[in-house]
Coordinates of N, CA and C in Angstrom, one line a residue:
X17 N 46.1 31.5 40.2 CA 45.5 31.7 38.9 C 45.8 30.5 38.0
X18 N 47.0 29.8 38.1 CA 47.2 28.6 37.4 C 46.3 27.5 37.8
X19 N 46.0 27.4 39.1 CA 45.2 26.4 39.6 C 43.7 26.6 39.1
X20 N 43.2 27.8 39.0 CA 41.9 28.1 38.5 C 41.8 27.7 37.0
X21 N 42.8 28.0 36.3 CA 42.8 27.7 34.8 C 42.9 26.2 34.6
X22 N 43.7 25.5 35.4 CA 43.7 24.0 35.3 C 42.4 23.4 35.6
X23 N 41.7 23.9 36.7 CA 40.4 23.3 37.0 C 39.4 23.6 35.9
X24 N 39.5 24.8 35.3 CA 38.5 25.2 34.2 C 38.7 24.3 33.0
X25 N 40.0 24.0 32.7 CA 40.3 23.2 31.5 C 39.8 21.7 31.8
X26 N 40.0 21.3 33.0 CA 39.6 19.9 33.4 C 38.0 19.8 33.3
X27 N 37.3 20.8 33.8 CA 35.9 20.8 33.8 C 35.4 20.8 32.4
X28 N 35.9 21.6 31.5 CA 35.5 21.7 30.1 C 35.8 20.3 29.4
X29 N 37.0 19.8 29.7 CA 37.3 18.5 29.1 C 36.4 17.4 29.6
X30 N 36.0 17.4 30.9 CA 35.1 16.4 31.4 C 33.7 16.5 30.8
X31 N 33.2 17.7 30.7 CA 31.9 18.0 30.1 C 31.8 17.6 28.6
X32 N 32.9 17.9 27.9 CA 33.0 17.6 26.5 C 32.9 16.1 26.3
X33 N 33.7 15.3 27.1 CA 33.7 13.9 27.0 C 32.4 13.3 27.4
X34 N 31.7 13.8 28.4 CA 30.4 13.3 28.8 C 29.4 13.5 27.7
X35 N 29.4 14.7 27.1 CA 28.4 15.0 26.0 C 28.6 14.2 24.7
X36 N 29.9 13.9 24.4 CA 30.2 13.2 23.2 C 29.9 11.7 23.4
X37 N 30.1 11.2 24.6 CA 29.9 9.7 24.8 C 28.5 9.3 25.0
X38 N 27.5 10.3 25.1 CA 26.1 9.9 25.3 C 25.6 9.3 24.0
X39 N 24.9 8.2 24.1 CA 24.3 7.5 22.9 C 22.9 8.0 22.7
X40 N 22.5 7.8 21.5 CA 21.1 8.2 21.1 C 20.3 6.9 21.1
X41 N 19.3 6.8 22.0 CA 18.5 5.6 22.1 C 17.6 5.4 20.9
X42 N 17.4 6.4 20.1 CA 16.5 6.3 18.9 C 17.1 5.5 17.8
X43 N 18.4 5.3 17.8 CA 19.1 4.5 16.8 C 18.6 3.1 16.8
X44 N 18.1 2.5 17.9 CA 17.7 1.2 17.9 C 16.1 1.0 17.9
X45 N 15.4 2.0 17.3 CA 14.0 1.9 17.3 C 13.5 0.8 16.4
X46 N 14.2 0.5 15.3 CA 13.8 -0.5 14.4 C 14.0 -1.9 15.0
X47 N 14.9 -2.1 15.9 CA 15.2 -3.4 16.5 C 14.1 -3.8 17.5
X48 N 13.2 -2.8 17.8 CA 12.1 -3.1 18.8 C 11.0 -3.8 18.1
X49 N 11.1 -4.2 16.8 CA 10.1 -4.8 16.0 C 10.7 -6.0 15.3
X50 N 9.9 -7.1 15.4 CA 10.3 -8.3 14.6 C 9.3 -8.6 13.5
X51 N 9.7 -9.2 12.4 CA 8.8 -9.5 11.3 C 8.7 -11.0 11.1
X52 N 7.6 -11.4 10.6 CA 7.3 -12.8 10.3 C 6.3 -12.9 9.2
X53 N 6.3 -14.0 8.4 CA 5.4 -14.2 7.4 C 4.0 -14.4 7.9
X54 N 3.0 -13.7 7.4 CA 1.6 -13.9 7.7 C 0.9 -14.7 6.6
X55 N 0.4 -15.8 6.8 CA -0.2 -16.6 5.7 C -1.5 -16.1 5.2
X56 N -1.7 -16.1 3.9 CA -2.9 -15.6 3.2 C -4.0 -16.6 3.2
X57 N -5.2 -16.2 3.5 CA -6.3 -17.1 3.5 C -7.3 -16.9 2.3
X58 N -7.2 -15.6 1.7 CA -8.1 -15.3 0.6 C -7.6 -14.2 -0.2
X59 N -7.8 -14.3 -1.6 CA -7.5 -13.2 -2.5 C -8.7 -12.9 -3.3
X60 N -9.2 -11.6 -3.2 CA -10.4 -11.2 -4.0 C -10.1 -10.1 -4.9
X61 N -10.5 -10.2 -6.1 CA -10.3 -9.1 -7.1 C -10.8 -9.5 -8.5
X62 N -10.6 -8.7 -9.4 CA -11.1 -9.0 -10.8 C -10.3 -10.2 -11.4
X63 N -11.1 -10.9 -12.2 CA -10.5 -12.1 -12.9 C -10.0 -11.7 -14.3
X64 N -10.3 -10.5 -14.8 CA -9.9 -10.0 -16.1 C -9.4 -8.6 -15.9
X65 N -8.5 -8.1 -16.9 CA -8.0 -6.8 -16.9 C -7.4 -6.4 -18.2
X66 N -7.0 -5.2 -18.4 CA -6.4 -4.8 -19.6 C -4.9 -4.4 -19.4
X67 N -4.1 -4.4 -20.4 CA -2.7 -4.1 -20.4 C -2.6 -2.6 -19.8
X68 N -1.7 -2.4 -18.9 CA -1.4 -1.2 -18.3 C -2.5 -0.6 -17.4
X69 N -3.5 -1.3 -17.1 CA -4.5 -0.9 -16.1 C -4.1 -1.4 -14.8
X70 N -4.2 -0.6 -13.7 CA -3.9 -1.1 -12.4 C -5.1 -1.8 -11.8
X71 N -4.8 -3.1 -11.3 CA -5.8 -3.9 -10.7 C -5.6 -4.0 -9.2
X72 N -6.6 -4.0 -8.4 CA -6.5 -4.0 -7.0 C -7.1 -5.3 -6.5
X73 N -6.4 -6.0 -5.6 CA -6.8 -7.3 -5.0 C -6.8 -7.1 -3.4
X74 N -7.9 -7.5 -2.8 CA -8.0 -7.6 -1.4 C -7.3 -8.9 -0.9
X75 N -6.3 -8.8 -0.1 CA -5.6 -10.0 0.4 C -5.9 -10.1 1.9
X76 N -6.5 -11.2 2.3 CA -6.8 -11.5 3.7 C -5.8 -12.4 4.2
X77 N -5.3 -12.1 5.4 CA -4.2 -12.8 6.0 C -4.4 -12.9 7.5
X78 N -3.7 -13.9 8.2 CA -3.8 -14.1 9.6 C -2.5 -13.7 10.3
X79 N -2.5 -13.0 11.4 CA -1.4 -12.7 12.2 C -1.4 -13.6 13.4
X80 N -0.3 -13.7 14.1 CA -0.1 -14.6 15.2 C -0.9 -14.1 16.5
X81 N -0.9 -12.8 16.7 CA -1.6 -12.3 17.9 C -2.1 -10.9 17.7
X82 N -2.7 -10.4 18.7 CA -3.4 -9.1 18.5 C -2.5 -7.9 18.2
X83 N -1.2 -8.1 18.4 CA -0.2 -7.0 18.2 C 0.3 -7.0 16.7
X84 N 0.0 -8.0 16.0 CA 0.5 -8.1 14.6 C -0.1 -7.1 13.7
X85 N 0.7 -6.4 12.9 CA 0.3 -5.4 11.9 C 1.0 -5.6 10.6
X86 N 0.3 -5.1 9.5 CA 0.9 -5.2 8.2 C 2.2 -4.5 8.1
X87 N 3.2 -5.1 7.5 CA 4.5 -4.4 7.2 C 4.7 -4.2 5.7
X88 N 4.7 -5.3 5.0 CA 4.9 -5.1 3.5 C 4.5 -6.4 2.8
X89 N 4.5 -6.3 1.5 CA 4.4 -7.5 0.6 C 5.8 -7.7 0.0
X90 N 6.3 -9.0 0.1 CA 7.6 -9.3 -0.4 C 7.6 -10.5 -1.3
X91 N 8.6 -10.6 -2.1 CA 8.7 -11.8 -3.0 C 9.3 -13.0 -2.2
X92 N 8.9 -14.2 -2.6 CA 9.4 -15.4 -1.9 C 9.4 -16.5 -2.9
X93 N 10.0 -17.6 -2.5 CA 10.0 -18.8 -3.3 C 9.7 -20.0 -2.4
X94 N 9.0 -21.0 -3.0 CA 8.8 -22.3 -2.4 C 9.3 -23.3 -3.4
X95 N 10.4 -24.0 -3.1 CA 11.0 -24.8 -4.1 C 11.5 -24.0 -5.2
X96 N 10.9 -24.2 -6.4 CA 11.3 -23.3 -7.6 C 10.2 -22.4 -8.0
X97 N 9.1 -22.5 -7.3 CA 8.0 -21.6 -7.6 C 8.1 -20.2 -6.9
X98 N 7.9 -19.1 -7.7 CA 8.0 -17.8 -7.1 C 6.7 -17.3 -6.9
X99 N 6.6 -16.4 -5.8 CA 5.3 -15.8 -5.5 C 5.5 -14.7 -4.5
X100 N 4.5 -14.3 -3.8 CA 4.5 -13.2 -2.9 C 4.1 -13.7 -1.5
X101 N 4.5 -12.9 -0.5 CA 4.1 -13.2 0.9 C 3.8 -11.9 1.6
X102 N 2.9 -12.0 2.5 CA 2.6 -10.8 3.4 C 3.5 -10.9 4.6
X103 N 4.2 -9.8 4.9 CA 5.1 -9.8 6.1 C 4.4 -8.9 7.2
X104 N 4.2 -9.5 8.4 CA 3.6 -8.7 9.5 C 4.7 -8.4 10.5
X105 N 4.5 -7.3 11.2 CA 5.5 -6.9 12.2 C 4.8 -6.9 13.6
X106 N 5.7 -7.3 14.5 CA 5.3 -7.5 15.9 C 6.2 -6.7 16.8
X107 N 5.7 -6.0 17.8 CA 6.6 -5.3 18.8 C 7.3 -6.4 19.6
X108 N 8.6 -6.2 19.9 CA 9.4 -7.1 20.7 C 9.0 -7.0 22.2
X109 N 8.8 -5.7 22.6 CA 8.5 -5.6 24.0 C 7.0 -5.1 24.2
X110 N 6.5 -5.2 25.4 CA 5.2 -4.7 25.6 C 4.2 -5.9 25.8
X111 N 3.1 -5.6 26.3 CA 2.1 -6.7 26.6 C 1.2 -6.8 25.4
X112 N 0.9 -8.1 25.0 CA 0.1 -8.4 23.9 C -0.7 -9.6 24.2
X113 N -2.0 -9.6 23.9 CA -2.9 -10.7 24.2 C -2.6 -11.8 23.2
X114 N -2.6 -13.0 23.6 CA -2.3 -14.1 22.8 C -3.6 -14.7 22.0
X115 N -4.7 -14.0 22.2 CA -5.9 -14.5 21.5 C -5.7 -14.3 20.0
X116 N -6.4 -15.2 19.3 CA -6.3 -15.2 17.8 C -7.1 -14.0 17.3
X117 N -6.5 -13.0 16.7 CA -7.3 -11.9 16.2 C -8.1 -12.3 14.9
X118 N -9.0 -11.4 14.6 CA -9.8 -11.5 13.3 C -8.8 -11.4 12.1
X119 N -9.1 -12.1 11.0 CA -8.2 -11.9 9.8 C -8.1 -10.4 9.4
X120 N -7.0 -10.1 8.9 CA -6.7 -8.7 8.5 C -6.7 -8.6 7.0
X121 N -6.8 -7.4 6.4 CA -6.8 -7.3 5.0 C -5.8 -6.2 4.6
X122 N -5.2 -6.4 3.4 CA -4.4 -5.3 2.8 C -4.8 -5.3 1.3
X123 N -4.3 -4.3 0.6 CA -4.6 -4.2 -0.9 C -3.3 -4.4 -1.6
X124 N -3.3 -5.3 -2.6 CA -2.2 -5.6 -3.5 C -2.6 -5.0 -4.8
X125 N -1.8 -4.1 -5.4 CA -2.0 -3.4 -6.7 C -1.1 -4.1 -7.7
X126 N -1.6 -4.3 -8.8 CA -0.9 -5.0 -9.9 C -1.2 -4.4 -11.2
X127 N -0.2 -4.2 -12.1 CA -0.3 -3.6 -13.4 C 0.4 -4.6 -14.4
X128 N -0.4 -5.1 -15.3 CA 0.2 -6.0 -16.3 C 0.7 -5.2 -17.5
X129 N 1.8 -5.7 -18.0 CA 2.5 -5.0 -19.2 C 2.3 -5.8 -20.5
X130 N 1.7 -7.0 -20.4 CA 1.5 -7.8 -21.6 C 0.2 -8.6 -21.5
X131 N -0.3 -9.0 -22.7 CA -1.5 -9.8 -22.7 C -1.2 -11.3 -22.2
X132 N -2.2 -12.0 -21.7 CA -2.0 -13.4 -21.4 C -2.7 -13.7 -20.0
X133 N -2.5 -14.9 -19.5 CA -3.0 -15.3 -18.2 C -1.9 -15.2 -17.2
X134 N -2.2 -14.5 -16.2 CA -1.2 -14.3 -15.1 C -1.7 -14.9 -13.8
X135 N -0.8 -15.6 -13.1 CA -1.1 -16.1 -11.8 C -0.5 -15.3 -10.7
X136 N -1.3 -14.7 -9.8 CA -0.9 -14.0 -8.7 C -0.8 -15.0 -7.5
X137 N 0.3 -15.3 -7.0 CA 0.5 -16.3 -5.9 C 0.9 -15.7 -4.6
X138 N 0.2 -16.0 -3.6 CA 0.5 -15.6 -2.2 C 0.8 -16.8 -1.3
X139 N 1.7 -16.7 -0.4 CA 2.1 -17.8 0.4 C 0.9 -18.1 1.4
X140 N 0.4 -19.4 1.3 CA -0.7 -19.9 2.1 C -0.2 -20.6 3.3
X141 N 0.9 -21.3 3.1 CA 1.6 -22.1 4.2 C 3.1 -22.2 3.8
X142 N 3.8 -22.9 4.6 CA 5.2 -23.0 4.4 C 5.5 -23.8 3.1
X143 N 4.5 -24.6 2.6 CA 4.8 -25.4 1.4 C 3.9 -25.1 0.2
X144 N 2.9 -24.2 0.3 CA 2.1 -23.9 -0.8 C 1.6 -22.5 -1.0
X145 N 1.2 -22.2 -2.2 CA 0.7 -20.8 -2.5 C -0.8 -20.9 -2.7
X146 N -1.5 -19.7 -2.5 CA -2.9 -19.5 -2.9 C -2.8 -18.7 -4.2
X147 N -3.5 -19.2 -5.2 CA -3.3 -18.6 -6.5 C -4.6 -17.9 -7.0
X148 N -4.4 -16.7 -7.6 CA -5.5 -16.0 -8.3 C -5.1 -15.8 -9.7
X149 N -5.9 -16.4 -10.7 CA -5.6 -16.3 -12.1 C -6.3 -15.0 -12.7
X150 N -5.6 -14.3 -13.5 CA -6.1 -13.1 -14.1 C -5.8 -13.1 -15.6
X151 N -6.8 -12.9 -16.4 CA -6.7 -12.9 -17.9 C -6.6 -11.4 -18.3
X152 N -5.4 -11.1 -18.9 CA -5.2 -9.8 -19.4 C -5.4 -9.7 -20.9
X153 N -6.2 -8.8 -21.3 CA -6.6 -8.6 -22.7 C -6.0 -7.4 -23.3

């Protein structure tokens, strides 16, 4: 009887250890994606607006390959000039054609809180911005 009890305790201990030590592969789902700046080629939208009105701008950008997708719009600086950049995400694994895809578009929404001329700047290259001027009345 002692031998049976000892074996039972060892089996339970082994199974408990095995279940606790298993890792969850879903924890690394975000690491399967890399991000990179996608340079903007065109900004289209209204040239005038009113205080506290939301303005929408179509932003056209280029991704490196056919797997590139929009991730977010982030703030950036070039030298001392501040602006925005489009960030694209690419899967780390998987097959992707290297052909240059058609330009992609996203919408940037902007709401001015004061009157004046505002410059919306998106990163066009590593050294320059593409600028859209907006007069807020």
